[in-house]
Amino acid sequence: MPEPESTDTLNNPTADQPTPVQGAAPSAAAKATPGQPAETKALPEATPAKVAVDALVAAKAEAAANYDKFMRAAADLENFRRRTVREKDELRQLVAARVLEDLLPALDNLALGLAAAKQPNADLKSLVGGIEMVLAQLKSALANHGLKEINPAGQPFDPHQHESISHQPSADVKEEHVLTVVRTGYLLNDRLLRPAAVILSSGPEKKPAAKS
């Protein structure tokens, strides 16, 4: 038969529990009171040095990102500049090609006129007519590209389009009006390309006063 438990054990429930060692720190569970959670360790506070280091690292990363953006923008700008220059050159060549295409027929006719003038039995009247035809052809081709003549004979002097080279008396043309056009001027799309060189009228010739 099993031996009955001692009366000391029955009367003292804590008798079997281990006796705490003297001088040992009480556990967290022993510190906690009934109904309250055990205490947790507090996180270490950030020091000023660590905050400065973190800020420096973030600033360096931002600077690197901004530098990369700058380099990309600079490369895009340089590519745009080169593309613009190339497109301008291509446009200039295209315009020049169109002008030359329109001038080629006049050049061909001029060569034919020169060959006819070298013939032994060349007719002067026919040559003059041929040259006039080539001149009209040239003017027509250039007018199609915006060229316009400035031929201000008999008109008032315009310093914006005319260049006066001298004055001459004239009874037929008013004073400060164009008497003679020495060199024709030109406008290109209403922009002055070359002024017309003109001789202006100084009015009727003044007779010297008779001596008394």
Short mmCIF file of C-alpha atoms in Angstrom, two decimals:
data_model
loop_
_atom_site.label_atom_id
_atom_site.label_comp_id
_atom_site.label_asym_id
_atom_site.label_seq_id
_atom_site.Cartn_x
_atom_site.Cartn_y
_atom_site.Cartn_z
CA MET A 1 0.00 0.00 0.00
CA PRO A 2 1.25 3.54 -0.74
CA GLU A 3 2.40 5.57 2.10
CA PRO A 4 0.18 8.48 3.00
CA GLU A 5 1.47 11.99 2.36
CA SER A 6 2.84 13.76 5.32
CA THR A 7 0.69 16.21 7.05
CA ASP A 8 3.37 18.91 6.54
CA THR A 9 3.02 18.70 2.77
CA LEU A 10 -0.72 18.87 2.90
CA ASN A 11 -0.76 21.77 5.27
CA ASN A 12 2.00 23.79 3.37
CA PRO A 13 1.52 23.84 -0.44
CA THR A 14 4.73 25.80 -1.02
CA ALA A 15 6.87 23.28 0.67
CA ASP A 16 7.89 21.59 -2.63
CA GLN A 17 8.80 24.89 -4.35
CA PRO A 18 12.56 25.63 -4.65
CA THR A 19 13.99 28.04 -2.21
CA PRO A 20 15.28 31.19 -3.95
CA VAL A 21 19.00 31.66 -3.90
CA GLN A 22 20.13 34.46 -1.67
CA GLY A 23 21.32 37.53 -3.59
CA ALA A 24 19.79 36.49 -6.99
CA ALA A 25 17.81 39.13 -8.89
CA PRO A 26 14.11 38.50 -9.00
CA SER A 27 12.74 37.50 -12.41
CA ALA A 28 10.50 39.70 -14.52
CA ALA A 29 7.58 37.45 -13.71
CA ALA A 30 8.30 37.84 -10.01
CA LYS A 31 8.42 41.64 -10.43
CA ALA A 32 5.13 41.79 -12.27
CA THR A 33 2.12 42.14 -10.07
CA PRO A 34 -1.01 40.19 -10.82
CA GLY A 35 -3.03 41.79 -13.66
CA GLN A 36 -0.07 43.87 -15.08
CA PRO A 37 2.23 42.96 -18.07
CA ALA A 38 5.91 42.46 -17.61
CA GLU A 39 8.20 45.42 -18.29
CA THR A 40 9.92 45.70 -21.80
CA LYS A 41 13.38 47.01 -22.58
CA ALA A 42 13.45 50.68 -23.88
CA LEU A 43 15.03 51.28 -27.36
CA PRO A 44 18.29 53.21 -27.33
CA GLU A 45 17.86 56.88 -28.22
CA ALA A 46 19.47 58.19 -31.49
CA THR A 47 22.58 60.18 -30.77
CA PRO A 48 23.30 63.52 -32.56
CA ALA A 49 26.26 61.93 -34.35
CA LYS A 50 24.10 59.15 -35.79
CA VAL A 51 21.47 61.70 -36.93
CA ALA A 52 24.19 63.72 -38.68
CA VAL A 53 25.58 60.62 -40.42
CA ASP A 54 22.12 59.60 -41.64
CA ALA A 55 21.47 63.12 -42.93
CA LEU A 56 24.84 63.14 -44.75
CA VAL A 57 24.12 59.80 -46.41
CA ALA A 58 20.69 61.02 -47.54
CA ALA A 59 22.18 64.29 -48.88
CA LYS A 60 24.84 62.39 -50.84
CA ALA A 61 22.18 60.14 -52.38
CA GLU A 62 20.06 63.14 -53.35
CA ALA A 63 23.10 64.93 -54.82
CA ALA A 64 23.99 61.86 -56.89
CA ALA A 65 20.42 61.62 -58.20
CA ASN A 66 20.36 65.33 -59.10
CA TYR A 67 23.74 65.07 -60.86
CA ASP A 68 22.46 62.14 -62.89
CA LYS A 69 19.39 64.17 -63.89
CA PHE A 70 21.62 67.11 -64.84
CA MET A 71 23.86 64.95 -67.03
CA ARG A 72 20.86 63.45 -68.77
CA ALA A 73 19.36 66.90 -69.39
CA ALA A 74 22.68 68.22 -70.71
CA ALA A 75 22.97 65.25 -73.08
CA ASP A 76 19.41 65.78 -74.32
CA LEU A 77 20.11 69.49 -74.90
CA GLU A 78 23.29 68.73 -76.85
CA ASN A 79 21.45 66.18 -78.99
CA PHE A 80 18.69 68.72 -79.64
CA ARG A 81 21.26 71.36 -80.68
CA ARG A 82 22.98 68.99 -83.08
CA ARG A 83 19.66 67.86 -84.53
CA THR A 84 18.58 71.49 -85.04
CA VAL A 85 21.83 72.38 -86.82
CA ARG A 86 21.51 69.31 -89.03
CA GLU A 87 17.89 70.09 -89.91
CA LYS A 88 18.81 73.70 -90.76
CA ASP A 89 21.57 72.52 -93.07
CA GLU A 90 19.24 70.04 -94.74
CA LEU A 91 16.57 72.72 -95.20
CA ARG A 92 19.11 75.16 -96.64
CA GLN A 93 20.33 72.54 -99.10
CA LEU A 94 16.77 71.69 -100.09
CA VAL A 95 15.90 75.34 -100.77
CA ALA A 96 19.10 75.86 -102.74
CA ALA A 97 18.38 72.73 -104.78
CA ARG A 98 14.91 74.02 -105.71
CA VAL A 99 16.30 77.40 -106.80
CA LEU A 100 18.98 75.75 -108.91
CA GLU A 101 16.46 73.42 -110.52
CA ASP A 102 14.47 76.45 -111.67
CA LEU A 103 17.60 78.18 -112.96
CA LEU A 104 18.87 75.24 -115.01
CA PRO A 105 16.55 75.85 -118.03
CA ALA A 106 17.74 79.47 -118.24
CA LEU A 107 21.33 78.26 -118.03
CA ASP A 108 20.71 75.82 -120.87
CA ASN A 109 19.20 78.57 -123.04
CA LEU A 110 22.12 80.85 -122.28
CA ALA A 111 24.54 78.16 -123.44
CA LEU A 112 22.52 77.72 -126.65
CA GLY A 113 22.58 81.49 -127.23
CA LEU A 114 26.33 81.60 -126.73
CA ALA A 115 26.82 78.74 -129.20
CA ALA A 116 24.62 80.55 -131.75
CA ALA A 117 26.61 83.78 -131.30
CA LYS A 118 29.80 81.94 -132.26
CA GLN A 119 28.41 80.92 -135.63
CA PRO A 120 29.87 82.80 -138.63
CA ASN A 121 26.44 83.85 -139.90
CA ALA A 122 25.04 84.83 -136.47
CA ASP A 123 22.20 87.34 -136.61
CA LEU A 124 22.59 90.15 -134.09
CA LYS A 125 18.87 90.75 -133.82
CA SER A 126 18.20 87.10 -133.06
CA LEU A 127 20.95 87.08 -130.45
CA VAL A 128 19.49 90.10 -128.71
CA GLY A 129 16.06 88.49 -128.69
CA GLY A 130 17.54 85.29 -127.25
CA ILE A 131 19.35 87.15 -124.47
CA GLU A 132 16.17 89.03 -123.60
CA MET A 133 14.30 85.73 -123.41
CA VAL A 134 16.93 84.25 -121.07
CA LEU A 135 16.81 87.36 -118.88
CA ALA A 136 13.02 87.14 -118.61
CA GLN A 137 13.32 83.45 -117.79
CA LEU A 138 15.80 84.17 -115.03
CA LYS A 139 13.63 86.90 -113.54
CA SER A 140 10.59 84.64 -113.60
CA ALA A 141 12.45 81.79 -111.89
CA LEU A 142 13.80 84.08 -109.16
CA ALA A 143 10.43 85.78 -108.67
CA ASN A 144 8.92 82.38 -107.93
CA HIS A 145 11.27 82.24 -104.93
CA GLY A 146 10.34 85.66 -103.54
CA LEU A 147 12.74 87.95 -105.41
CA LYS A 148 11.31 91.33 -106.42
CA GLU A 149 12.99 94.17 -108.32
CA ILE A 150 13.35 97.71 -107.03
CA ASN A 151 13.30 100.02 -110.08
CA PRO A 152 12.19 103.40 -108.72
CA ALA A 153 12.67 105.62 -111.79
CA GLY A 154 10.67 108.84 -111.34
CA GLN A 155 9.67 107.96 -107.76
CA PRO A 156 10.46 109.95 -104.61
CA PHE A 157 13.71 109.04 -102.91
CA ASP A 158 13.30 106.36 -100.22
CA PRO A 159 16.39 106.00 -98.01
CA HIS A 160 15.18 102.56 -96.88
CA GLN A 161 15.32 101.11 -100.42
CA HIS A 162 17.42 103.55 -102.45
CA GLU A 163 21.06 104.56 -102.35
CA SER A 164 21.80 108.00 -103.77
CA ILE A 165 25.14 108.31 -105.54
CA SER A 166 24.76 111.82 -106.99
CA HIS A 167 22.44 114.67 -108.01
CA GLN A 168 21.82 116.07 -111.46
CA PRO A 169 19.63 118.95 -112.59
CA SER A 170 16.50 118.04 -114.56
CA ALA A 171 13.61 120.04 -115.84
CA ASP A 172 11.41 116.95 -116.25
CA VAL A 173 11.88 115.18 -112.88
CA LYS A 174 10.96 116.80 -109.59
CA GLU A 175 13.62 117.63 -107.07
CA GLU A 176 14.65 114.70 -104.82
CA HIS A 177 13.02 112.23 -107.19
CA VAL A 178 14.89 109.40 -108.89
CA LEU A 179 16.28 110.59 -112.19
CA THR A 180 18.24 107.48 -113.21
CA VAL A 181 18.53 103.95 -111.82
CA VAL A 182 22.20 102.99 -112.06
CA ARG A 183 21.79 99.59 -110.44
CA THR A 184 18.53 97.74 -109.80
CA GLY A 185 17.74 96.85 -106.21
CA TYR A 186 16.07 93.68 -104.96
CA LEU A 187 13.74 92.52 -102.20
CA LEU A 188 13.62 88.94 -101.02
CA ASN A 189 10.26 88.11 -99.44
CA ASP A 190 9.75 91.85 -98.72
CA ARG A 191 13.15 92.06 -97.04
CA LEU A 192 15.77 94.35 -98.52
CA LEU A 193 18.43 92.31 -100.26
CA ARG A 194 20.18 95.15 -102.08
CA PRO A 195 19.24 98.84 -102.36
CA ALA A 196 18.84 100.44 -105.74
CA ALA A 197 21.69 102.79 -106.67
CA VAL A 198 20.12 105.95 -108.08
CA ILE A 199 20.87 109.44 -109.32
CA LEU A 200 18.49 112.04 -107.90
CA SER A 201 17.14 115.12 -109.58
CA SER A 202 18.15 118.47 -108.14
CA GLY A 203 15.34 120.21 -110.05
CA PRO A 204 15.62 122.65 -112.92
CA GLU A 205 19.06 124.03 -113.47
CA LYS A 206 19.39 127.37 -111.79
CA LYS A 207 20.72 130.10 -114.02
CA PRO A 208 23.38 132.28 -112.50
CA ALA A 209 22.18 135.75 -111.59
CA ALA A 210 23.07 138.41 -114.16
CA LYS A 211 25.73 140.83 -113.02
CA SER A 212 24.67 144.44 -112.87
#
